Backbone as a ProteinNet text record, in pm:
[ID]
protein_1_A
[PRIMARY]
MTISVRGVILGSRLPRYGVNFARRFTAEALQTAAREHYGHVLPAFVQRIIAQHGLMTETLRPMITRLRNVMLAAIGLPPDAKEGPVLRVLNRLALIAAAGEIGSRLGILPWRKGTATSALVEIAVIWHKAHAARPPSTAEAMAVRLAGYLRRNRHRLCLPGAEPDPDAIGWCDARWIYLGIEAFRTDIASGMPAGLAAKLLGDAGLLIPGGEQRSYQYRLPRCVDPDRARVYRIDRQRIEGG
[TERTIARY]
1776.6	1807.5	1957.8	2015	2158.5	2182.6	2275.1	2308.5	2439.2	2435.8	2556.9	2648.8	2779.8	2875.8	2971.4	2934.2	3021.8	3039.2	3161.4	3188.5	3195	3184.6	3187.1	3330.1	3370.2	3504.4	3508	3590.2	3596.5	3733.5	3750.1	3880	3925.4	4056.3	4115	4073.1	4015.8	3979	3844.4	3761	3627.1	3626.5	3712.8	3704.7	3715.5	3791	3806.5	3676.9	3579.4	3450.2	3357.9	3395.3	3320.1	3205.8	3160.4	3052.6	2921.6	2894.7	2769.1	2758.3	2874	2873.1	2836.5	2896.2	2870	2723	2669.4	2528.5	2438.4	2471.5	2389.4	2397.6	2518.1	2534.1	2453.1	2461.5	2389.6	2239.4	2184.9	2042.1	2001	2080.8	2047.4	2057	2159.7	2176.4	2061.2	2018.8	1905.7	1778.3	1755.1	1634.6	1635.9	1751.7	1763.4	1740.2	1802.9	1787.6	1643.7	1579.3	1439.9	1349.8	1373.7	1293.2	1314.7	1439	1470.4	1413	1411.4	1373.5	1234.5	1165.1	1032.2	937.8	872.3	769.9	820.3	951.5	1003.7	970.4	972.9	958	815.3	716.2	578.3	533.5	553.5	512	580.8	710	783.3	727.2	696.2	640.3	506.1	419.2	286.7	297.6	387.7	404	446.7	538.8	585.4	475.8	395.6	285.7	182.6	149.2	52	103.6	233.5	292.9	289.1	288.2	285.4	156.4	46.5	-80.4	-122.3	-109	-150.5	-74.1	57.3	141.1	106.7	84.9	51.4	-81.1	-175.8	-307.2	-294	-204.1	-186	-104.2	-8.5	88.2	66.4	-2	-8.7	-84.1	-203.1	-281.9	-211.4	-156.6	-81.2	40.3	102.2	218.2	177.9	66	17.4	-15.4	-80	-113.6	12.2	113.4	238.9	306.2	312	375.6	296.2	163.9	82.5	108.4	124	151.5	288.7	384.8	516	500.6	418.8	395.6	320.1	221.8	147.4	242.5	331.8	427.5	518.8	555.9	645.9	580.9	447.8	379.7	318.6	345.9	303.2	163.1	109.5	-25	-18.5	-111.2	-111.9	-169.1	-145.9	-198.5	-351	-420.5	-567	-624.9	-545.1	-592.5	-716.5	-808.2	-934.7	-945.6	-833.7	-834.6	-857.7	-982.8	-1019.8	-938	-929.9	-854.3	-707.1	-647.2	-506	-488.2	-575.9	-564.7	-581.2	-669.8	-689.9	-562.3	-495.1	-370.4	-260.9	-248	-141.9	-162.6	-287.4	-312.4	-258.9	-276.4	-226.6	-74.1	-15.8	130.5	188.7	120.6	166.7	159.6	57.5	46.9	163.8	198.5	312.4	442	458	576.9	583.5	468.6	463.9	504.7	456.6	495	645.6	704.4	848.7	926.6	880.1	949.5	937.1	819.6	800	886.9	890.6	975.7	1122.1	1164.8	1304.3	1331.4	1237.5	1257.1	1254.4	1177.1	1169.5	1287	1371.2	1486.8	1455.1	1335.1	1296.8	1352.5	1358.6	1412	1546.5	1644.5	1779.5	1795.5	1694.4	1697.9	1720.7	1784.1	1797.7	1664.3	1649.8	1529.9	1512.3	1393.2	1364.1	1377.9	1434.6	1453.7	1320.4	1228.1	1097.4	1022.3	1031.1	962.8	1015.6	1147	1206.9	1162.6	1159.7	1121.1	975.5	888.1	744.8	711.9	785.8	765.5	801.4	910.5	950.2	843.1	787.8	679.9	557.9	526.7	411.7	429.8	549.6	576.9	562	617.9	608	462	388	245.9	168.7	192.4	114.8	142.5	266.3	297.7	220	215.9	140.6	-9	-55.7	-198.8	-239.4	-155.7	-187.5	-183.1	-97.9	-84.9	-197.7	-268.1	-375.4	-501	-560.4	-681.4	-793.4	-857.8	-968.5	-1084.6	-1156.1	-1270.6	-1400.6	-1393.5	-1513.9	-1518.5	-1637.1	-1652.3	-1567.8	-1561.5	-1482	-1334.1	-1282.6	-1141	-1110.7	-1202.5	-1183.1	-1180.8	-1266.7	-1269.9	-1139.6	-1083.3	-955.5	-845	-842.7	-740.8	-755.2	-876.7	-898.3	-858.7	-899.3	-867.9	-717.3	-645.5	-500.5	-434.7	-482.2	-425.9	-447.8	-568.1	-597.4	-519.7	-501.9	-426.1	-281.2	-225.1	-85.3	-69.2	-174.8	-163.8	-252	-288.5	-375.5	-316.5	-185.8	-118.7	-124.6	-169.7	-173.8	-313	-401.3	-535	-538.1	-590.5	-596.4	-727.2	-722.5	-844.4	-924.5	-1056.9	-1139.3	-1088.4	-1078.6	-1036.7	-887.2	-811.3	-665.9	-609.4	-497.4	-429.1	-372.5	-411.7	-365.9	-214.4	-159	-17.1	7.8	124.2	152	143.2	167.1	163.7	28.3	-67.9	-197.9	-274.8	-355.3	-438.4	-586.3	-617.3	-756.8	-778.7	-904.4	-942.6	-1017.6	-1037.3	-1122.5	-1181.4	-1300.5	-1360.8	-1410.6	-1491.4	-1534	-1620.9	-1685.2	-1781.7	-1731.4	-1652	-1617.9	-1468.1	-1424.7	-1292.9	-1317.1	-1257.1	-1274.7	-1146.4	-1148	-1026.7	-1017.4	-902.2	-880.9	-888	-929.8	-948.9	-818.3	-708.8	-580.9	-535.5	-545.9	-507.4	-595.9	-723.5	-815.7	-780.7	-759.7	-733.2	-597	-497.5	-361	-337.7	-390.1	-360.2	-473.9	-592	-703.3	-745.9	-756.1	-801.5	-685.5	-569.9	-452.6	-481.8	-457.1	-476.2	-617.7	-707.7	-847.1	-912.6	-1025.6	-1095	-1144.2	-1131.2	-1174.2	-1323.3	-1402.4	-1545.3	-1578.7	-1503.1	-1526	-1486.9	-1374.1	-1331.3	-1436.1	-1488.5	-1591	-1717.2	-1756.4	-1876.7	-1860.6	-1744	-1720.5	-1724.6	-1667	-1669.7	-1810.7	-1887.7	-2027.5	-2105.9	-2078	-2143.6	-2107	-1985.5	-1941.8	-1999.8	-2067	-2125.8	-2026.9	-1910.6	-1806.4	-1800.5	-1828.1	-1823.3	-1965.6	-1983.3	-2115.3	-2113.8	-2180.4	-2180.9	-2248.3	-2227.8	-2282.8	-2421.5	-2485.5	-2620.9	-2629.1	-2515.1	-2515.5	-2541.1	-2620.4	-2654.9	-2530.9	-2516.6	-2407	-2268.2	-2257.2	-2127.2	-2113.8	-1997.4	-1968.4	-1896.2	-1869.6	-1793.4	-1882.5	-1815.1	-1884	-1814.4	-1891	-1834.4	-1826.2	-1705.9	-1683.9	-1756.6	-1806.4	-1859.8	-1745	-1773.5	-1668.2	-1602.7	-1674.6	-1613.8	-1499.3	-1498.1	-1389.2	-1281.5	-1324.3	-1231	-1293.3	-1232.6	-1288.4	-1306.3	-1224.2	-1235.4	-1337.9	-1394	-1496.1	-1450.9	-1340.1	-1285.6	-1378.9	-1369.9	-1443.8	-1359.9	-1425.9	-1356.7	-1443.4	-1389.7	-1467.7	-1491	-1617.6	-1652.3	-1663.9	-1582.9	-1575.1	-1636	-1715.5	-1776.1	-1668.1	-1618.9	-1506.2	-1543.7	-1660.7	-1700	-1711.3	-1760.3	-1778.2	-1646.6	-1558	-1431.8	-1337.5	-1339	-1250.9	-1310.2	-1440.8	-1505.1	-1502.4	-1454.1	-1442.9	-1574.7
1125.1	1110.1	1093.8	1171	1165.4	1103.2	1008.8	941.8	997.3	1050.2	1103	987.7	1007.4	902.5	949.9	1058.9	1109.3	1004.3	985.2	894.5	748.7	720.1	581.8	541.8	423.6	373.2	322.4	380.7	345.9	291.6	259	219.7	85	75.4	-54.2	-103.2	-15.2	-57.4	-129.5	-112.5	-169.7	-322	-389.4	-535.5	-604	-546.6	-617.4	-621.5	-536	-540.6	-644.1	-692.2	-800	-753.1	-846.2	-817.3	-787.9	-860.7	-840.5	-698.8	-643.8	-506.8	-410.6	-431.1	-342.8	-347.4	-468	-480.7	-412.9	-433.7	-375.5	-223.9	-169.9	-25	31.6	-34.8	14.3	17.4	-89.4	-95.5	12	28.8	128	269.9	293.7	426.4	460.9	363.3	386.5	415.9	339.5	360.4	497.4	535.5	665.5	779.5	770.2	876.2	884.5	768.5	767.4	835.1	808.1	871.4	1022.2	1065.8	1208.1	1287.5	1226.7	1301.5	1265.5	1177	1134.5	1254.3	1269.6	1372	1511.1	1530.4	1664.3	1713.3	1624	1666.3	1711.8	1636	1666.7	1805.5	1844.8	1981.2	2088.4	2070.6	2168.6	2174.5	2057.2	2051	2122.8	2094.6	2156.8	2308.2	2354.1	2498.3	2567.4	2504.9	2565.7	2564.3	2457.8	2450.6	2558.5	2577.1	2680	2818.2	2839.3	2969.2	2999.5	2893.6	2913.7	2856	2872	2811.9	2853.4	2983.3	3031	2963.4	2953.4	2889.4	2741.6	2674.2	2532.3	2508.4	2597.7	2583.5	2586.5	2669	2683.5	2569.7	2519.5	2427	2279.8	2249	2110	2020.3	2062.7	1976.5	1949.6	2054.4	2024.7	1935.6	1949.6	1866.8	1721.1	1696.4	1559.5	1499	1576.4	1527.5	1491.9	1578.3	1552.2	1425.6	1410.7	1292.3	1165.5	1175.6	1058.7	1018.3	1115.8	1084.3	1018.8	1059.4	994.6	847.2	822.1	684.3	604.7	667.1	599.4	558.1	648.8	616.4	501.8	499.2	393.9	256.6	251.2	120.8	92.9	182	156	200.2	299.4	349.5	495.7	539.7	679	771.2	902.7	997.3	995.9	960.1	960.2	821.9	733.6	599.6	608.7	515.4	518.4	405.1	341.7	233.2	288.8	286.2	346.2	299.7	169.2	122.6	163.6	158.2	195.5	344.7	427.4	571.9	610.1	542.1	575.5	550.2	439.5	409.1	507.3	533.9	624.1	766.5	810.3	943.8	954.5	849.1	850.6	846.6	763.8	758.4	891	954.6	1084.4	1190.6	1183.8	1278.5	1259.7	1135.7	1108.4	1159.9	1135.3	1184.5	1336.6	1401.8	1548.5	1599.4	1532.7	1573.7	1561.2	1452.7	1434.8	1540.9	1572.9	1674.6	1813.1	1843.1	1972.6	1981.6	1871.3	1870.4	1890.8	1835.5	1853.4	1998.4	2058.7	2197.3	2296.1	2263.4	2352	2332.5	2232.8	2207.7	2128	2071.1	1991.6	1850.7	1799.8	1666.1	1678.1	1595.9	1607.4	1531	1536	1460.4	1553.7	1499.9	1575.1	1581.4	1680.3	1692.2	1564.9	1509.1	1389.6	1259.8	1265.3	1142.5	1078.5	1158.4	1104.9	1052.7	1125.4	1082.3	947.5	933.1	807.1	690.6	712.1	605.2	565.5	664.6	635	578.2	617.7	557.1	409.4	377.3	236.4	158	218.2	153.3	132.1	232.1	220.6	104.9	88.9	-20.2	-155.5	-166.7	-292.3	-324.8	-223.4	-246.3	-288.3	-220.6	-249.2	-389.4	-434	-570.5	-672.2	-650.8	-741.9	-732.2	-611.2	-590.4	-656.2	-641.2	-697.8	-850.3	-906.6	-1052.8	-1118.5	-1040.5	-1096.3	-1116.2	-1233.6	-1256.2	-1161.6	-1094.1	-1004	-1081.7	-1017.4	-1082.3	-1007.9	-894.2	-817.3	-786.5	-750.6	-714.4	-592.6	-495	-374.3	-407.9	-490.3	-526.8	-609.1	-695.4	-776	-687.7	-586	-492.4	-414	-378.2	-306.3	-393.6	-521.1	-612	-625	-643.4	-658.5	-532.2	-415.7	-289.1	-268.5	-296.4	-280.8	-376	-498.9	-599.2	-557.5	-514.8	-475.6	-350.6	-259.3	-139	-174.7	-269.1	-308.8	-397.4	-465.3	-564.6	-531.9	-406.1	-364.3	-401.6	-394.6	-423.5	-570.6	-655.5	-800	-847.3	-754.1	-787.6	-772.4	-872.2	-871.7	-809.1	-757.4	-708.4	-826.7	-811.9	-921.7	-971.5	-1101.9	-1161.6	-1170.6	-1104.6	-1106	-1239.7	-1276.6	-1398.5	-1377.4	-1459.3	-1437.3	-1444.6	-1348.9	-1349.6	-1453.2	-1520.2	-1618.9	-1560.7	-1430.2	-1364.9	-1301.7	-1318.2	-1253.5	-1311.6	-1227.1	-1271.6	-1274.1	-1230.3	-1229.2	-1133.4	-1089.6	-999.6	-880.5	-777.7	-667	-599.1	-543.7	-458.2	-332.7	-253.8	-126.5	-145.4	-260.6	-281.2	-375	-477.7	-582.6	-611.1	-666.3	-727.5	-876.1	-958.6	-1103.2	-1163	-1193.1	-1239.3	-1391.2	-1440	-1583.4	-1655.6	-1780.8	-1858.4	-1873.2	-1900.5	-1921.9	-1795.3	-1680.2	-1554.1	-1524.4	-1553.7	-1527.6	-1613.3	-1741.2	-1832	-1807	-1776	-1760.4	-1624.9	-1520.3	-1384.3	-1320.1	-1317.3	-1251	-1328.4	-1461.1	-1544.1	-1600.8	-1538.6	-1588	-1596.7	-1713.7	-1732.2	-1763.5	-1783.9	-1810.5	-1891.9	-1957.9	-2032.9	-1939.5	-1983	-1900.5	-1869	-1963.7	-1940.7	-1827.7	-1818.7	-1710.6	-1576.2	-1573.2	-1449.4	-1403.9	-1497.4	-1463	-1411.6	-1475.1	-1431.5	-1288.9	-1259.1	-1124.8	-1020.4	-1053.1	-959.3	-946	-1055.1	-1046.1	-956.5	-968.8	-882.8	-736.2	-712.8	-575.6	-521.5	-607.4	-564.6	-554.9	-619.9	-610.9	-735.1	-850.4	-974.6	-1011.1	-1028.3	-1057.6	-1198.8	-1294.7	-1432.9	-1443.7	-1560.2	-1581.4	-1643.2	-1653.4	-1706.9	-1856	-1922	-2065.3	-2092.9	-2192.8	-2225.2	-2269.8	-2214.7	-2249	-2223.6	-2123.4	-2089.8	-1938.5	-1887.8	-1745	-1717.5	-1821.4	-1805.1	-1763.8	-1721.7	-1674.9	-1735.6	-1783.8	-1842.7	-1735.3	-1711.8	-1604.5	-1628.9	-1522.8	-1537.4	-1556.2	-1612.8	-1641.5	-1515.6	-1402.6	-1278.6	-1231.9	-1277.6	-1244.4	-1351.1	-1476.8	-1588.6	-1702.9	-1739.9	-1849.4	-1979.4	-2000.8	-2123.2	-2112.5	-1993.8	-1970.2	-2015.7	-1963.3	-1998.3	-1951	-2017.7	-1975	-1872	-1767.3	-1657.8	-1606.3	-1508.5	-1432.5	-1294.2	-1257.2	-1132.5	-1019.2	-915	-800.1	-677.7	-605.1	-480.8	-373.3	-351.2	-259.1	-115.7	-73.1	66.8	94.9	-4.7	18.1	18.5	-74.3	-81.1	32.4	74.9	184.8	319.8	322.1	446.8	469.8	364.8	378.7	357
2158.1	2299.9	2315.9	2409.2	2434.6	2571.5	2579	2704.7	2757.3	2878.4	2940.7	2979.8	2958.6	2994.4	3102.7	3172.3	3278.4	3388	3431.2	3541.5	3502.1	3371.7	3326.3	3294.3	3333.5	3305.2	3161.9	3077.2	2935.9	2900.7	2772.5	2721.3	2772.3	2799.1	2832.7	2970.7	3052	3186.2	3189.5	3081.2	3080.9	3081.5	3006.7	3001.1	3136	3232.7	3358.7	3438.7	3400.1	3467.4	3404.6	3287.4	3225.6	3137.3	3050.2	2956.7	3028.5	3137.2	3210	3264.6	3313.3	3362.1	3249.4	3131	3017.8	2977.1	2975.1	2937.9	3041	3170	3275.1	3271.5	3247.7	3238.2	3122.6	3005.8	2888.7	2914.9	2970.5	2997.8	3097.2	3204.7	3306.3	3250.5	3167.9	3109.7	3017.1	2937.3	2847.3	2925.7	3029.7	3109.9	3177.6	3230.9	3297.5	3199.4	3082.4	2981.9	2933	2914.7	2869.3	2972.2	3102.1	3207.1	3210.4	3191.2	3199.3	3083.3	2965.9	2846	2794.3	2861.5	2814.6	2807.6	2694	2679.3	2649.1	2630.1	2604.1	2463.2	2365.8	2226.1	2195.6	2239.6	2202	2246.2	2373.1	2411.4	2327.3	2302.8	2222.4	2080.7	2025.9	1890.5	1884.5	1980.9	1983.1	1997.7	2083.2	2102.7	1973.5	1900.9	1775.8	1670	1666.4	1569.9	1598.8	1728.1	1765.6	1727.8	1749.4	1717.7	1568.5	1484.9	1340	1280.7	1353.3	1313.6	1173	1141.7	1009.6	898.3	913.7	812.3	799.8	914	911.8	839.8	861.7	797.1	645.5	595.7	451.5	389.9	464.4	403.9	436.3	548.6	592.5	494.8	451.8	362.8	229.4	161.5	38.3	63.9	180	213.2	228.7	294.8	311	175	88.2	-46.1	-124.4	-115.7	-187.8	-135.9	-5.7	53.3	21.5	21.7	-14.3	-158.8	-248	-388.7	-404.8	-322.1	-324.4	-285	-184.6	-140.1	-245.6	-309.6	-417	-529.1	-567.5	-673	-631.1	-504.2	-455	-459.2	-444.4	-448	-585	-683.6	-820.2	-854.2	-782.4	-810.4	-853.7	-939.9	-984.5	-877.5	-889.1	-790	-779.3	-888.1	-885.9	-855	-794.2	-760.2	-671	-692.3	-619.2	-517	-483.5	-386.5	-245.7	-201.3	-73.9	45.3	71.6	188.3	184	66.6	52.8	79	24.5	43.4	189.9	259.6	401.2	481.8	453.4	524.4	484.3	354.8	309.2	359.5	372.2	427.1	569.3	647.4	784.8	789.4	703.5	698.6	649.9	555.1	504.9	614	698.6	809.8	907.7	935.7	1025.2	963.2	830.8	761.3	765.2	746.3	749.9	888.2	993.8	1129.4	1148.9	1097	1108.2	1032.9	911.5	831.4	896.2	949	1014.2	1139.3	1217.9	1336.7	1302.3	1190.8	1147.1	1110	1035.1	989.2	1104.8	1208.2	1324.9	1419.6	1391.9	1476.7	1601.5	1608.1	1724.3	1713.5	1592.6	1568.3	1496.8	1532.5	1475.9	1344.4	1259.9	1135.3	1016.9	913.2	788.7	717	629.9	548.2	464	464.2	386.1	463.2	585	662.3	698.2	750.5	788.5	666.4	556.7	434.2	387.1	382.5	336.8	423.5	555.2	646.5	627.7	613.7	599	461.5	358.7	226.4	231.9	299.8	314.3	390.1	493.7	568.6	479.8	396.1	305.9	208.3	155.5	61.4	130.6	251.8	326.5	356.2	401.9	433.3	308.8	196.2	76.7	23.7	33.1	-10.9	71.7	202.7	289.4	262.2	239.4	211.3	80.5	-23.3	-154.2	-152.2	-67.2	-62.7	16.2	97.2	179.1	94.7	95.1	14.4	55.3	-39.2	-5.7	56.2	145	210	184.5	114.3	84.1	-65	-112.7	-254	-288.4	-197.2	-222.2	-237.2	-145.7	-151.1	-276.1	-315.3	-435.4	-559.3	-561.3	-674	-683.8	-567.7	-565.9	-624.5	-585.8	-639.9	-791	-839.8	-983.6	-1058.8	-1008	-1074.9	-1085.1	-976.8	-979.2	-1077.3	-1080	-1171.8	-1317.1	-1350.5	-1488.3	-1528.9	-1435.9	-1467.2	-1500.2	-1426	-1449.5	-1571.9	-1612.8	-1720.7	-1841	-1854.1	-1964.6	-2100.1	-2112.8	-2239.2	-2277.7	-2187	-2213.7	-2256.2	-2286.2	-2335.9	-2487.7	-2555.9	-2702.9	-2751.6	-2873.2	-2937.2	-2991.4	-3006.7	-3059.5	-3194.3	-3210	-3336.5	-3355.1	-3268.6	-3283.2	-3237.4	-3296.3	-3255	-3115.2	-3017.9	-2879.6	-2866.9	-2798.3	-2767	-2657.6	-2657.7	-2551.3	-2410.8	-2400.8	-2269.5	-2239.3	-2329.1	-2312.9	-2194.9	-2131.3	-2019.5	-2057	-2180.1	-2222.6	-2337.6	-2353.4	-2461.6	-2402.3	-2485.6	-2443.1	-2565.6	-2550.9	-2652.5	-2582.2	-2649.1	-2591.2	-2466.7	-2455	-2346.5	-2236.2	-2275.7	-2181	-2178	-2067.1	-2054.9	-2030.8	-2115.7	-2104.4	-2047.5	-1920.9	-1852.9	-1859.2	-1907.9	-1920.9	-1786.7	-1792.1	-1669.3	-1592	-1662.5	-1594.7	-1522	-1590	-1527.1	-1406.9	-1418.8	-1309.3	-1188.1	-1209.9	-1097.9	-1034.5	-1118.5	-1068.1	-1003.3	-1064.9	-1020.3	-940.2	-997.3	-929.5	-805.6	-817.2	-704.9	-624.6	-632.7	-560.2	-410.4	-353.2	-210.4	-167.7	-263.6	-229.7	-340	-314.4	-419.9	-529.6	-654.7	-767.8	-758.8	-708.7	-696.6	-601.3	-490.9	-395.5	-455.6	-526.7	-591.3	-692.6	-770.7	-869.9	-802.4	-692.7	-621.2	-568.6	-510.7	-458	-569.2	-683.7	-796	-852.4	-846.7	-886.3	-791.9	-661.5	-563	-583.8	-634.7	-662.1	-791.9	-867.4	-994.7	-1107.7	-1093.6	-1196.3	-1284.2	-1227.3	-1303.7	-1346.5	-1476.9	-1533.2	-1590.9	-1526.5	-1576.1	-1713.3	-1774.3	-1907.9	-1910.8	-1797.3	-1794	-1772.7	-1757.4	-1732.5	-1584.5	-1557.2	-1419.6	-1341.6	-1221.1	-1129.8	-1190.1	-1273.6	-1331.9	-1345.5	-1308.2	-1324	-1455.8	-1532.5	-1655.5	-1772.8	-1878.6	-1998.6	-2119.3	-2214.5	-2336.2	-2444.7	-2494.4	-2590.2	-2722.9	-2785.2	-2920.7	-3020.1	-3135.7	-3234.5	-3288	-3285.9	-3334.6	-3244.8	-3120.9	-3029	-3032.9	-3023.9	-3026.2	-3105.8	-3217.8	-3300.1	-3222.1	-3121.1	-3042.3	-2929.4	-2910.5	-2809.1	-2669.5	-2629.1	-2497.1	-2386	-2272.6	-2155.2	-2078.5	-2033.6	-1966.5	-1851.2	-1782.2	-1684.9	-1745.6	-1760.6	-1828.9	-1727.3	-1748.7	-1657.9	-1724.7	-1649.5	-1699.8	-1709.1	-1828.9	-1848	-1812.5	-1855.8	-1830.7	-1681.4	-1610.1	-1466.6	-1391	-1423	-1348.3	-1386.4	-1511.6	-1551.8	-1514.4	-1495.9	-1455.8	-1306.9	-1231.4	-1087	-1015.7
[MASK]
++++++++++++++++++++++++++++++++++++++++++++++++++++++++++++++++++++++++++++++++++++++++++++++++++++++++++++++++++++++++++++++++++++++++++++++++++++++++++++++++++++++++++++++++++++++++++++++++++++++++++++++++++++++++++++++++++++++++++++++++++

């Protein structure tokens, strides 16, 4: 939007009118320009899209996929991530970014190539940080949090019988992931009671209790840990298989 300054007193003469005059002029000029130019871009954009419908049909979907993958990489997720709620939001943000990039290429928007993408990627990162920090309230959301955590911390799981590393979060074998109590309470159940987090993961079919009454924990066999630590047992095949 461009604001006309014809007839406006500028330079050294402006101060004698005072700060209030300048503020009032700026507000009035913005309002006038907004009224004059409101709605001009959208009709022009739609007309150009209709005129190039065939090209848009071929290029739009791959463009959205590419932009979504850029956003996934920015928030630390792979292109094949299965986090449903996150993908739904990123697909919408990618569509907005694609519209901005197309508008720029058609000359409708005065932005450089990549401007819309950069802005929407930043929005995606901000949204994902807030989303990840919010305690999950459903089994699906809890499963997404656990899957993301394990993917990022896979290297911190020990093999059965191995001497635990000080930075280790638990153990794993071909069938199970045994997540340490401290890691579970601090990271997985962050912002919520550990019992609720365990219940949600149990509802998702990922956390398998050890058969003890009123407990979601599992006592390790000696072949995994000689001290038989208590852990939360996760179905590895199910969580890694999606």
